[in-house]
Short mmCIF file of N, CA and C in Angstrom, two decimals:
data_model
loop_
_atom_site.label_atom_id
_atom_site.label_comp_id
_atom_site.label_asym_id
_atom_site.label_seq_id
_atom_site.Cartn_x
_atom_site.Cartn_y
_atom_site.Cartn_z
N LEU A 1 4.23 -15.61 -10.63
CA LEU A 1 4.01 -15.58 -9.19
C LEU A 1 3.00 -16.60 -8.72
N GLU A 2 2.15 -17.08 -9.58
CA GLU A 2 1.08 -17.96 -9.15
C GLU A 2 1.60 -19.26 -8.55
N ASP A 3 2.76 -19.73 -8.96
CA ASP A 3 3.29 -21.01 -8.48
C ASP A 3 4.39 -20.83 -7.45
N THR A 4 4.44 -19.69 -6.77
CA THR A 4 5.49 -19.44 -5.79
C THR A 4 4.87 -19.07 -4.45
N ASP A 5 5.70 -19.01 -3.44
CA ASP A 5 5.27 -18.59 -2.12
C ASP A 5 5.46 -17.09 -1.91
N VAL A 6 5.73 -16.36 -2.97
CA VAL A 6 5.96 -14.92 -2.89
C VAL A 6 4.62 -14.20 -2.81
N ASP A 7 4.45 -13.39 -1.77
CA ASP A 7 3.21 -12.62 -1.63
C ASP A 7 3.31 -11.24 -2.24
N ARG A 8 4.42 -10.57 -2.04
CA ARG A 8 4.60 -9.21 -2.52
C ARG A 8 6.02 -9.06 -3.07
N ILE A 9 6.14 -8.22 -4.09
CA ILE A 9 7.45 -7.89 -4.65
C ILE A 9 7.65 -6.39 -4.51
N ILE A 10 8.79 -6.01 -3.94
CA ILE A 10 9.11 -4.60 -3.72
C ILE A 10 10.33 -4.25 -4.56
N GLY A 11 10.16 -3.25 -5.40
CA GLY A 11 11.27 -2.74 -6.19
C GLY A 11 11.75 -1.42 -5.59
N PHE A 12 13.01 -1.15 -5.76
CA PHE A 12 13.58 0.10 -5.25
C PHE A 12 14.20 0.89 -6.38
N THR A 13 14.10 2.20 -6.28
CA THR A 13 14.71 3.07 -7.27
C THR A 13 15.37 4.24 -6.54
N SER A 14 16.09 5.05 -7.27
CA SER A 14 16.87 6.12 -6.66
C SER A 14 15.98 7.23 -6.09
N ALA A 15 16.58 8.03 -5.24
CA ALA A 15 15.88 9.16 -4.63
C ALA A 15 15.64 10.24 -5.68
N LEU A 16 14.63 11.06 -5.44
CA LEU A 16 14.37 12.21 -6.30
C LEU A 16 15.45 13.27 -6.08
N PRO A 17 15.71 14.09 -7.07
CA PRO A 17 16.71 15.15 -6.90
C PRO A 17 16.15 16.35 -6.14
N SER A 18 14.89 16.26 -5.70
CA SER A 18 14.29 17.38 -4.97
C SER A 18 13.55 16.85 -3.75
N VAL A 19 13.16 17.75 -2.86
CA VAL A 19 12.42 17.40 -1.66
C VAL A 19 10.94 17.28 -2.03
N THR A 20 10.30 16.20 -1.59
CA THR A 20 8.86 16.04 -1.84
C THR A 20 8.21 15.34 -0.66
N SER A 21 6.93 15.63 -0.48
CA SER A 21 6.14 14.91 0.52
C SER A 21 4.96 14.20 -0.14
N ASP A 22 4.90 14.23 -1.47
CA ASP A 22 3.84 13.58 -2.23
C ASP A 22 4.08 12.07 -2.22
N GLN A 23 3.16 11.33 -1.60
CA GLN A 23 3.33 9.88 -1.49
C GLN A 23 3.47 9.22 -2.87
N HIS A 24 2.82 9.76 -3.89
CA HIS A 24 2.89 9.17 -5.23
C HIS A 24 4.28 9.33 -5.85
N GLN A 25 5.05 10.30 -5.38
CA GLN A 25 6.42 10.45 -5.87
C GLN A 25 7.41 9.64 -5.03
N LEU A 26 7.00 9.26 -3.83
CA LEU A 26 7.88 8.51 -2.94
C LEU A 26 7.74 7.00 -3.12
N GLY A 27 6.58 6.57 -3.59
CA GLY A 27 6.35 5.15 -3.80
C GLY A 27 5.06 4.94 -4.57
N VAL A 28 4.88 3.73 -5.07
CA VAL A 28 3.66 3.42 -5.81
C VAL A 28 3.34 1.94 -5.62
N ALA A 29 2.04 1.66 -5.46
CA ALA A 29 1.55 0.28 -5.38
C ALA A 29 0.12 0.26 -5.89
N GLU A 30 -0.23 -0.79 -6.58
CA GLU A 30 -1.59 -0.96 -7.06
C GLU A 30 -2.46 -1.43 -5.90
N LEU A 31 -3.67 -0.85 -5.78
CA LEU A 31 -4.58 -1.32 -4.75
C LEU A 31 -4.86 -2.80 -4.94
N LEU A 32 -4.64 -3.57 -3.89
CA LEU A 32 -4.81 -5.03 -3.86
C LEU A 32 -3.85 -5.76 -4.79
N GLY A 33 -2.80 -5.07 -5.22
CA GLY A 33 -1.81 -5.68 -6.10
C GLY A 33 -0.69 -6.34 -5.33
N ARG A 34 0.23 -6.92 -6.06
CA ARG A 34 1.36 -7.62 -5.45
C ARG A 34 2.68 -6.87 -5.59
N HIS A 35 2.70 -5.82 -6.38
CA HIS A 35 3.96 -5.14 -6.69
C HIS A 35 3.94 -3.71 -6.18
N MET A 36 5.10 -3.25 -5.73
CA MET A 36 5.25 -1.86 -5.33
C MET A 36 6.67 -1.42 -5.61
N VAL A 37 6.84 -0.11 -5.77
CA VAL A 37 8.16 0.47 -5.99
C VAL A 37 8.33 1.60 -5.00
N LEU A 38 9.47 1.61 -4.33
CA LEU A 38 9.79 2.65 -3.35
C LEU A 38 11.03 3.40 -3.81
N ARG A 39 11.02 4.70 -3.60
CA ARG A 39 12.19 5.53 -3.91
C ARG A 39 13.15 5.55 -2.73
N GLY A 40 14.40 5.77 -3.05
CA GLY A 40 15.38 6.01 -1.99
C GLY A 40 15.02 7.29 -1.27
N MET A 41 15.30 7.36 0.01
CA MET A 41 14.92 8.54 0.81
C MET A 41 16.11 9.42 1.14
N ASN A 42 17.28 9.05 0.70
CA ASN A 42 18.47 9.81 1.04
C ASN A 42 18.61 11.02 0.11
N ALA A 43 17.77 12.01 0.33
CA ALA A 43 17.75 13.19 -0.54
C ALA A 43 18.70 14.25 0.00
N HIS A 44 19.74 14.54 -0.74
CA HIS A 44 20.74 15.52 -0.29
C HIS A 44 20.12 16.91 -0.09
N MET A 45 19.10 17.24 -0.89
CA MET A 45 18.46 18.56 -0.73
C MET A 45 17.73 18.67 0.61
N GLU A 46 17.13 17.56 1.03
CA GLU A 46 16.44 17.56 2.32
C GLU A 46 17.46 17.67 3.46
N ARG A 47 18.55 16.94 3.35
CA ARG A 47 19.63 17.02 4.34
C ARG A 47 20.17 18.45 4.42
N ASP A 48 20.40 19.04 3.24
CA ASP A 48 20.92 20.41 3.20
C ASP A 48 19.94 21.40 3.81
N ALA A 49 18.65 21.20 3.57
CA ALA A 49 17.62 22.09 4.13
C ALA A 49 17.61 22.01 5.66
N ILE A 50 17.75 20.80 6.20
CA ILE A 50 17.79 20.63 7.66
C ILE A 50 19.04 21.31 8.22
N HIS A 51 20.16 21.12 7.58
CA HIS A 51 21.41 21.74 8.06
C HIS A 51 21.35 23.27 7.96
N ALA A 52 20.73 23.80 6.92
CA ALA A 52 20.64 25.26 6.74
C ALA A 52 19.62 25.89 7.67
N THR A 53 18.57 25.17 8.01
CA THR A 53 17.49 25.72 8.83
C THR A 53 17.78 25.62 10.32
N LEU A 54 18.34 24.55 10.77
CA LEU A 54 18.55 24.31 12.20
C LEU A 54 19.96 24.72 12.63
N THR A 55 20.29 25.97 12.37
CA THR A 55 21.65 26.45 12.61
C THR A 55 22.04 26.53 14.07
N THR A 56 21.06 26.56 14.98
CA THR A 56 21.39 26.62 16.41
C THR A 56 21.75 25.25 16.97
N ARG A 57 21.55 24.20 16.18
CA ARG A 57 21.86 22.83 16.61
C ARG A 57 23.26 22.47 16.13
N SER A 58 23.89 21.55 16.86
CA SER A 58 25.23 21.09 16.45
C SER A 58 25.11 20.26 15.17
N ALA A 59 26.23 20.12 14.48
CA ALA A 59 26.25 19.34 13.24
C ALA A 59 25.83 17.89 13.51
N ASP A 60 26.28 17.33 14.65
CA ASP A 60 25.89 15.96 15.00
C ASP A 60 24.39 15.86 15.25
N GLU A 61 23.83 16.86 15.91
CA GLU A 61 22.40 16.85 16.19
C GLU A 61 21.58 17.00 14.91
N ARG A 62 22.03 17.85 14.01
CA ARG A 62 21.34 18.00 12.72
C ARG A 62 21.42 16.70 11.92
N ALA A 63 22.56 16.03 11.95
CA ALA A 63 22.71 14.75 11.25
C ALA A 63 21.78 13.69 11.87
N ARG A 64 21.65 13.71 13.19
CA ARG A 64 20.75 12.78 13.88
C ARG A 64 19.29 13.05 13.50
N ILE A 65 18.91 14.32 13.45
CA ILE A 65 17.54 14.70 13.07
C ILE A 65 17.25 14.25 11.64
N TYR A 66 18.19 14.47 10.74
CA TYR A 66 18.02 14.04 9.35
C TYR A 66 17.86 12.51 9.28
N ARG A 67 18.72 11.79 9.98
CA ARG A 67 18.68 10.32 9.97
C ARG A 67 17.34 9.82 10.52
N MET A 68 16.87 10.42 11.62
CA MET A 68 15.58 10.03 12.20
C MET A 68 14.44 10.31 11.23
N ARG A 69 14.49 11.45 10.57
CA ARG A 69 13.45 11.79 9.59
C ARG A 69 13.45 10.79 8.44
N MET A 70 14.61 10.43 7.94
CA MET A 70 14.69 9.48 6.83
C MET A 70 14.18 8.10 7.25
N GLU A 71 14.52 7.67 8.46
CA GLU A 71 14.04 6.37 8.94
C GLU A 71 12.51 6.38 9.06
N HIS A 72 11.96 7.47 9.58
CA HIS A 72 10.50 7.58 9.69
C HIS A 72 9.86 7.62 8.31
N LYS A 73 10.45 8.37 7.41
CA LYS A 73 9.90 8.49 6.06
C LYS A 73 9.94 7.14 5.34
N GLU A 74 11.06 6.42 5.45
CA GLU A 74 11.17 5.10 4.82
C GLU A 74 10.10 4.15 5.35
N ALA A 75 9.94 4.11 6.68
CA ALA A 75 8.95 3.21 7.29
C ALA A 75 7.54 3.61 6.89
N THR A 76 7.26 4.92 6.89
CA THR A 76 5.92 5.40 6.56
C THR A 76 5.57 5.10 5.10
N VAL A 77 6.50 5.34 4.19
CA VAL A 77 6.23 5.08 2.77
C VAL A 77 6.05 3.58 2.53
N LEU A 78 6.88 2.75 3.16
CA LEU A 78 6.72 1.30 3.02
C LEU A 78 5.35 0.86 3.54
N LEU A 79 4.97 1.31 4.72
CA LEU A 79 3.66 0.95 5.28
C LEU A 79 2.52 1.48 4.41
N HIS A 80 2.68 2.67 3.86
CA HIS A 80 1.68 3.27 2.98
C HIS A 80 1.45 2.38 1.76
N GLU A 81 2.53 1.99 1.10
CA GLU A 81 2.40 1.18 -0.12
C GLU A 81 1.93 -0.24 0.19
N LEU A 82 2.42 -0.83 1.28
CA LEU A 82 1.89 -2.13 1.70
C LEU A 82 0.40 -2.01 2.02
N GLY A 83 0.03 -0.89 2.65
CA GLY A 83 -1.39 -0.65 2.93
C GLY A 83 -2.22 -0.71 1.67
N HIS A 84 -1.76 -0.03 0.60
CA HIS A 84 -2.48 -0.09 -0.68
C HIS A 84 -2.59 -1.53 -1.18
N SER A 85 -1.50 -2.27 -1.08
CA SER A 85 -1.51 -3.64 -1.62
C SER A 85 -2.47 -4.55 -0.85
N PHE A 86 -2.83 -4.14 0.37
CA PHE A 86 -3.80 -4.91 1.16
C PHE A 86 -5.16 -4.22 1.23
N GLY A 87 -5.39 -3.17 0.42
CA GLY A 87 -6.71 -2.58 0.32
C GLY A 87 -6.92 -1.25 1.01
N ALA A 88 -5.94 -0.76 1.75
CA ALA A 88 -6.09 0.54 2.42
C ALA A 88 -6.13 1.66 1.38
N VAL A 89 -6.94 2.67 1.65
CA VAL A 89 -7.14 3.78 0.71
C VAL A 89 -6.67 5.09 1.32
N HIS A 90 -6.40 6.08 0.46
CA HIS A 90 -6.03 7.41 0.95
C HIS A 90 -7.19 8.00 1.75
N VAL A 91 -6.84 8.68 2.83
CA VAL A 91 -7.84 9.29 3.69
C VAL A 91 -7.57 10.78 3.84
N ARG A 92 -8.57 11.48 4.31
CA ARG A 92 -8.47 12.94 4.48
C ARG A 92 -7.53 13.33 5.62
N SER A 93 -7.45 12.53 6.65
CA SER A 93 -6.64 12.85 7.82
C SER A 93 -5.16 12.93 7.43
N GLY A 94 -4.55 14.11 7.63
CA GLY A 94 -3.19 14.36 7.17
C GLY A 94 -2.08 13.72 7.98
N ASP A 95 -2.36 13.33 9.21
CA ASP A 95 -1.31 12.78 10.06
C ASP A 95 -1.40 11.27 10.20
N THR A 96 -1.86 10.61 9.15
CA THR A 96 -1.93 9.15 9.15
C THR A 96 -1.09 8.60 8.01
N ILE A 97 -0.77 7.35 8.10
CA ILE A 97 0.07 6.70 7.11
C ILE A 97 -0.57 6.71 5.73
N MET A 98 -1.89 6.64 5.64
CA MET A 98 -2.56 6.58 4.35
C MET A 98 -2.97 7.95 3.81
N SER A 99 -2.41 9.00 4.37
CA SER A 99 -2.60 10.33 3.78
C SER A 99 -1.87 10.35 2.44
N SER A 100 -2.34 11.16 1.50
CA SER A 100 -1.65 11.23 0.20
C SER A 100 -0.37 12.06 0.28
N THR A 101 -0.17 12.71 1.42
CA THR A 101 1.03 13.52 1.63
C THR A 101 1.78 13.00 2.85
N TYR A 102 3.08 12.81 2.71
CA TYR A 102 3.89 12.37 3.84
C TYR A 102 3.90 13.42 4.93
N SER A 103 3.78 12.98 6.18
CA SER A 103 3.88 13.86 7.34
C SER A 103 4.83 13.24 8.35
N ALA A 104 5.70 14.05 8.89
CA ALA A 104 6.61 13.57 9.94
C ALA A 104 5.82 13.17 11.19
N LYS A 105 4.55 13.58 11.27
CA LYS A 105 3.69 13.24 12.41
C LYS A 105 2.89 11.95 12.18
N ALA A 106 2.96 11.38 10.98
CA ALA A 106 2.17 10.18 10.67
C ALA A 106 2.56 9.06 11.62
N SER A 107 1.54 8.46 12.24
CA SER A 107 1.86 7.44 13.23
C SER A 107 0.91 6.24 13.21
N GLY A 108 -0.04 6.19 12.34
CA GLY A 108 -0.94 5.04 12.33
C GLY A 108 -1.95 5.15 11.21
N PHE A 109 -2.91 4.23 11.25
CA PHE A 109 -3.98 4.18 10.26
C PHE A 109 -5.28 4.66 10.89
N THR A 110 -6.19 5.13 10.07
CA THR A 110 -7.51 5.50 10.57
C THR A 110 -8.27 4.23 10.93
N GLU A 111 -9.36 4.40 11.63
CA GLU A 111 -10.16 3.24 12.07
C GLU A 111 -10.64 2.42 10.87
N ILE A 112 -11.10 3.08 9.82
CA ILE A 112 -11.61 2.32 8.68
C ILE A 112 -10.49 1.55 7.98
N ASN A 113 -9.31 2.15 7.85
CA ASN A 113 -8.20 1.41 7.24
C ASN A 113 -7.71 0.29 8.15
N ASP A 114 -7.75 0.50 9.47
CA ASP A 114 -7.44 -0.60 10.39
C ASP A 114 -8.37 -1.78 10.14
N THR A 115 -9.66 -1.48 10.00
CA THR A 115 -10.66 -2.53 9.77
C THR A 115 -10.41 -3.23 8.44
N ILE A 116 -10.16 -2.45 7.40
CA ILE A 116 -9.88 -3.03 6.07
C ILE A 116 -8.66 -3.94 6.15
N LEU A 117 -7.58 -3.46 6.77
CA LEU A 117 -6.34 -4.24 6.83
C LEU A 117 -6.50 -5.49 7.68
N GLU A 118 -7.17 -5.38 8.82
CA GLU A 118 -7.39 -6.57 9.66
C GLU A 118 -8.13 -7.64 8.87
N ARG A 119 -9.17 -7.24 8.17
CA ARG A 119 -9.97 -8.19 7.39
C ARG A 119 -9.17 -8.75 6.21
N ALA A 120 -8.39 -7.88 5.55
CA ALA A 120 -7.57 -8.35 4.42
C ALA A 120 -6.53 -9.36 4.88
N PHE A 121 -5.90 -9.11 6.04
CA PHE A 121 -4.90 -10.05 6.57
C PHE A 121 -5.57 -11.37 6.94
N ALA A 122 -6.75 -11.30 7.57
CA ALA A 122 -7.47 -12.52 7.95
C ALA A 122 -7.83 -13.33 6.70
N LEU A 123 -8.33 -12.65 5.67
CA LEU A 123 -8.67 -13.34 4.42
C LEU A 123 -7.42 -13.91 3.74
N HIS A 124 -6.30 -13.20 3.87
CA HIS A 124 -5.04 -13.67 3.29
C HIS A 124 -4.67 -15.02 3.90
N GLU A 125 -4.83 -15.15 5.21
CA GLU A 125 -4.54 -16.41 5.88
C GLU A 125 -5.58 -17.47 5.54
N GLU A 126 -6.84 -17.08 5.57
CA GLU A 126 -7.96 -17.97 5.29
C GLU A 126 -7.87 -18.57 3.88
N LEU A 127 -7.44 -17.77 2.91
CA LEU A 127 -7.41 -18.18 1.51
C LEU A 127 -6.01 -18.55 1.03
N ARG A 128 -5.09 -18.80 1.97
CA ARG A 128 -3.72 -19.17 1.61
C ARG A 128 -3.76 -20.38 0.68
N GLY A 129 -2.98 -20.31 -0.38
CA GLY A 129 -2.96 -21.39 -1.35
C GLY A 129 -3.88 -21.14 -2.54
N GLU A 130 -4.82 -20.23 -2.36
CA GLU A 130 -5.71 -19.86 -3.47
C GLU A 130 -4.98 -18.85 -4.37
N ASP A 131 -5.46 -18.70 -5.59
CA ASP A 131 -4.93 -17.70 -6.49
C ASP A 131 -5.15 -16.30 -5.89
N HIS A 132 -4.27 -15.39 -6.19
CA HIS A 132 -4.35 -14.01 -5.68
C HIS A 132 -5.69 -13.36 -6.03
N SER A 133 -6.24 -13.69 -7.19
CA SER A 133 -7.52 -13.09 -7.61
C SER A 133 -8.67 -13.49 -6.69
N VAL A 134 -8.60 -14.67 -6.08
CA VAL A 134 -9.63 -15.10 -5.14
C VAL A 134 -9.59 -14.19 -3.91
N TRP A 135 -8.38 -13.96 -3.42
CA TRP A 135 -8.22 -13.05 -2.27
C TRP A 135 -8.69 -11.64 -2.62
N GLN A 136 -8.30 -11.14 -3.82
CA GLN A 136 -8.72 -9.80 -4.24
C GLN A 136 -10.24 -9.68 -4.25
N SER A 137 -10.92 -10.68 -4.78
CA SER A 137 -12.38 -10.66 -4.83
C SER A 137 -12.99 -10.65 -3.44
N ALA A 138 -12.39 -11.42 -2.54
CA ALA A 138 -12.90 -11.46 -1.16
C ALA A 138 -12.74 -10.11 -0.48
N VAL A 139 -11.60 -9.47 -0.67
CA VAL A 139 -11.37 -8.16 -0.06
C VAL A 139 -12.31 -7.12 -0.68
N ARG A 140 -12.51 -7.19 -1.99
CA ARG A 140 -13.45 -6.26 -2.63
C ARG A 140 -14.85 -6.42 -2.06
N GLU A 141 -15.27 -7.66 -1.80
CA GLU A 141 -16.58 -7.89 -1.19
C GLU A 141 -16.65 -7.26 0.20
N GLU A 142 -15.57 -7.38 0.96
CA GLU A 142 -15.52 -6.76 2.30
C GLU A 142 -15.60 -5.24 2.19
N LEU A 143 -14.86 -4.67 1.25
CA LEU A 143 -14.90 -3.22 1.05
C LEU A 143 -16.30 -2.76 0.62
N ALA A 144 -16.91 -3.50 -0.27
CA ALA A 144 -18.25 -3.15 -0.74
C ALA A 144 -19.25 -3.18 0.42
N ALA A 145 -19.08 -4.14 1.32
CA ALA A 145 -19.98 -4.25 2.48
C ALA A 145 -19.81 -3.06 3.43
N ARG A 146 -18.64 -2.44 3.41
CA ARG A 146 -18.36 -1.29 4.29
C ARG A 146 -18.28 0.01 3.50
N LYS A 147 -18.84 0.03 2.31
CA LYS A 147 -18.67 1.17 1.40
C LYS A 147 -19.07 2.50 2.03
N ASP A 148 -20.17 2.55 2.76
CA ASP A 148 -20.61 3.83 3.35
C ASP A 148 -19.59 4.36 4.34
N ALA A 149 -19.06 3.50 5.20
CA ALA A 149 -18.07 3.92 6.20
C ALA A 149 -16.77 4.32 5.52
N VAL A 150 -16.37 3.56 4.50
CA VAL A 150 -15.13 3.86 3.79
C VAL A 150 -15.26 5.17 3.04
N THR A 151 -16.37 5.37 2.35
CA THR A 151 -16.58 6.58 1.54
C THR A 151 -16.52 7.84 2.40
N ALA A 152 -16.95 7.76 3.64
CA ALA A 152 -16.93 8.94 4.52
C ALA A 152 -15.51 9.41 4.81
N GLU A 153 -14.53 8.50 4.78
CA GLU A 153 -13.16 8.85 5.14
C GLU A 153 -12.21 9.04 3.97
N VAL A 154 -12.52 8.45 2.83
CA VAL A 154 -11.54 8.43 1.75
C VAL A 154 -11.35 9.78 1.10
N LEU A 155 -10.16 9.99 0.62
CA LEU A 155 -9.80 11.22 -0.07
C LEU A 155 -10.18 11.12 -1.55
N ASP A 156 -10.01 9.95 -2.13
CA ASP A 156 -10.21 9.78 -3.56
C ASP A 156 -11.28 8.72 -3.82
N ARG A 157 -12.49 9.17 -4.05
CA ARG A 157 -13.59 8.23 -4.28
C ARG A 157 -13.39 7.39 -5.55
N ARG A 158 -12.72 7.98 -6.57
CA ARG A 158 -12.47 7.22 -7.80
C ARG A 158 -11.57 6.02 -7.53
N ALA A 159 -10.57 6.20 -6.67
CA ALA A 159 -9.69 5.06 -6.33
C ALA A 159 -10.49 3.98 -5.61
N LEU A 160 -11.39 4.39 -4.73
CA LEU A 160 -12.24 3.42 -4.04
C LEU A 160 -13.11 2.67 -5.05
N GLU A 161 -13.73 3.39 -5.96
CA GLU A 161 -14.58 2.76 -6.97
C GLU A 161 -13.77 1.79 -7.83
N ALA A 162 -12.54 2.17 -8.18
CA ALA A 162 -11.68 1.29 -8.96
C ALA A 162 -11.37 0.02 -8.18
N THR A 163 -11.14 0.16 -6.87
CA THR A 163 -10.85 -1.00 -6.03
C THR A 163 -12.07 -1.91 -5.96
N LEU A 164 -13.22 -1.32 -5.71
CA LEU A 164 -14.43 -2.12 -5.60
C LEU A 164 -14.81 -2.76 -6.92
N GLY A 165 -14.50 -2.09 -8.01
CA GLY A 165 -14.85 -2.60 -9.32
C GLY A 165 -13.74 -3.39 -9.98
N GLY A 166 -12.67 -3.63 -9.28
CA GLY A 166 -11.58 -4.42 -9.85
C GLY A 166 -10.72 -3.64 -10.81
N GLY A 167 -10.52 -2.35 -10.54
CA GLY A 167 -9.63 -1.56 -11.39
C GLY A 167 -10.24 -1.25 -12.73
N GLY A 168 -11.56 -1.10 -12.76
CA GLY A 168 -12.23 -0.74 -13.99
C GLY A 168 -12.83 -1.93 -14.70
N GLY A 169 -12.44 -3.14 -14.31
CA GLY A 169 -13.01 -4.34 -14.90
C GLY A 169 -14.21 -4.81 -14.09
N THR A 170 -14.65 -6.02 -14.37
CA THR A 170 -15.77 -6.59 -13.64
C THR A 170 -15.23 -7.30 -12.42
N SER A 171 -15.83 -7.06 -11.27
CA SER A 171 -15.43 -7.71 -10.04
C SER A 171 -16.08 -9.09 -9.96
N LEU A 172 -15.29 -10.11 -9.64
CA LEU A 172 -15.80 -11.46 -9.53
C LEU A 172 -16.09 -11.80 -8.08
N SER A 173 -17.08 -12.65 -7.85
CA SER A 173 -17.31 -13.16 -6.50
C SER A 173 -16.19 -14.16 -6.20
N ILE A 174 -16.10 -14.60 -4.95
CA ILE A 174 -15.08 -15.58 -4.57
C ILE A 174 -15.28 -16.87 -5.36
N ASP A 175 -16.52 -17.34 -5.45
CA ASP A 175 -16.79 -18.58 -6.18
C ASP A 175 -16.45 -18.44 -7.66
N GLU A 176 -16.77 -17.30 -8.26
CA GLU A 176 -16.44 -17.07 -9.67
C GLU A 176 -14.93 -17.05 -9.88
N ALA A 177 -14.21 -16.40 -8.97
CA ALA A 177 -12.75 -16.34 -9.07
C ALA A 177 -12.14 -17.74 -8.95
N ARG A 178 -12.66 -18.56 -8.03
CA ARG A 178 -12.17 -19.94 -7.89
C ARG A 178 -12.43 -20.74 -9.16
N ALA A 179 -13.64 -20.60 -9.72
CA ALA A 179 -13.98 -21.32 -10.95
C ALA A 179 -13.07 -20.89 -12.10
N LEU A 180 -12.79 -19.58 -12.19
CA LEU A 180 -11.90 -19.08 -13.23
C LEU A 180 -10.49 -19.65 -13.04
N ASP A 181 -10.01 -19.68 -11.80
CA ASP A 181 -8.67 -20.23 -11.53
C ASP A 181 -8.60 -21.72 -11.90
N GLU A 182 -9.65 -22.47 -11.61
CA GLU A 182 -9.68 -23.89 -11.95
C GLU A 182 -9.68 -24.06 -13.47
N ALA A 183 -10.44 -23.22 -14.17
CA ALA A 183 -10.46 -23.30 -15.64
C ALA A 183 -9.08 -22.98 -16.21
N ARG A 184 -8.40 -21.98 -15.64
CA ARG A 184 -7.04 -21.66 -16.10
C ARG A 184 -6.09 -22.83 -15.88
N ALA A 185 -6.19 -23.45 -14.69
CA ALA A 185 -5.32 -24.58 -14.37
C ALA A 185 -5.58 -25.74 -15.32
N MET A 186 -6.85 -26.00 -15.62
CA MET A 186 -7.19 -27.07 -16.56
C MET A 186 -6.63 -26.77 -17.94
N ALA A 187 -6.73 -25.53 -18.38
CA ALA A 187 -6.22 -25.13 -19.69
C ALA A 187 -4.70 -25.31 -19.74
N GLN A 188 -4.01 -24.97 -18.65
CA GLN A 188 -2.56 -25.13 -18.61
C GLN A 188 -2.16 -26.60 -18.67
N ARG A 189 -2.99 -27.46 -18.10
CA ARG A 189 -2.70 -28.91 -18.13
C ARG A 189 -3.16 -29.56 -19.44
N GLY A 190 -3.82 -28.77 -20.29
CA GLY A 190 -4.31 -29.29 -21.57
C GLY A 190 -5.65 -30.00 -21.45
N GLU A 191 -6.33 -29.81 -20.31
CA GLU A 191 -7.64 -30.41 -20.10
C GLU A 191 -8.70 -29.38 -20.47
N HIS A 192 -9.89 -29.85 -20.76
CA HIS A 192 -11.01 -28.94 -21.00
C HIS A 192 -12.30 -29.69 -20.78
N ASP A 193 -13.36 -28.94 -20.49
CA ASP A 193 -14.68 -29.54 -20.31
C ASP A 193 -15.25 -29.91 -21.67
N ALA A 194 -15.91 -31.05 -21.72
CA ALA A 194 -16.54 -31.46 -22.98
C ALA A 194 -17.92 -30.89 -23.10
#
């Protein structure tokens, strides 16, 4: 990916054989990563549950409700996983896109995730052409600068710590990441410092 214009790769897999609202079962993405996998949302059990529960509605209306729910769920899960790939973290608020549980009421991001995403997108444009690790380091620095505000809202402090610490490794500054990328490029070209 380093030599391409590809920013994110999305993989798709089949729907679960059961109804779930657990975001981790509906999709997965590494925080500040480039890859994500989304499940199909066409769950026959969910369709059957809507048809069995809403018996006072016409078959066409039940089909419309199911279709609308699936469209909302697909969009919410995609935005949730893209949010992770740009630094957004799970939050306590249950009716937001970054909740760990899908909600049919989810309609946006919390203020802190809005701030994280705005800054991550700005840095993405600012650092275009740089290695992905340079952008990751810059976003981690932004998150670290807002750690108190972020910590107050997040659901999973360990995930936040992993993001700030580079997934358990050592977090590099922007300058260190650039120097590392230059050293890698020199090594690939067969050059080295004397």
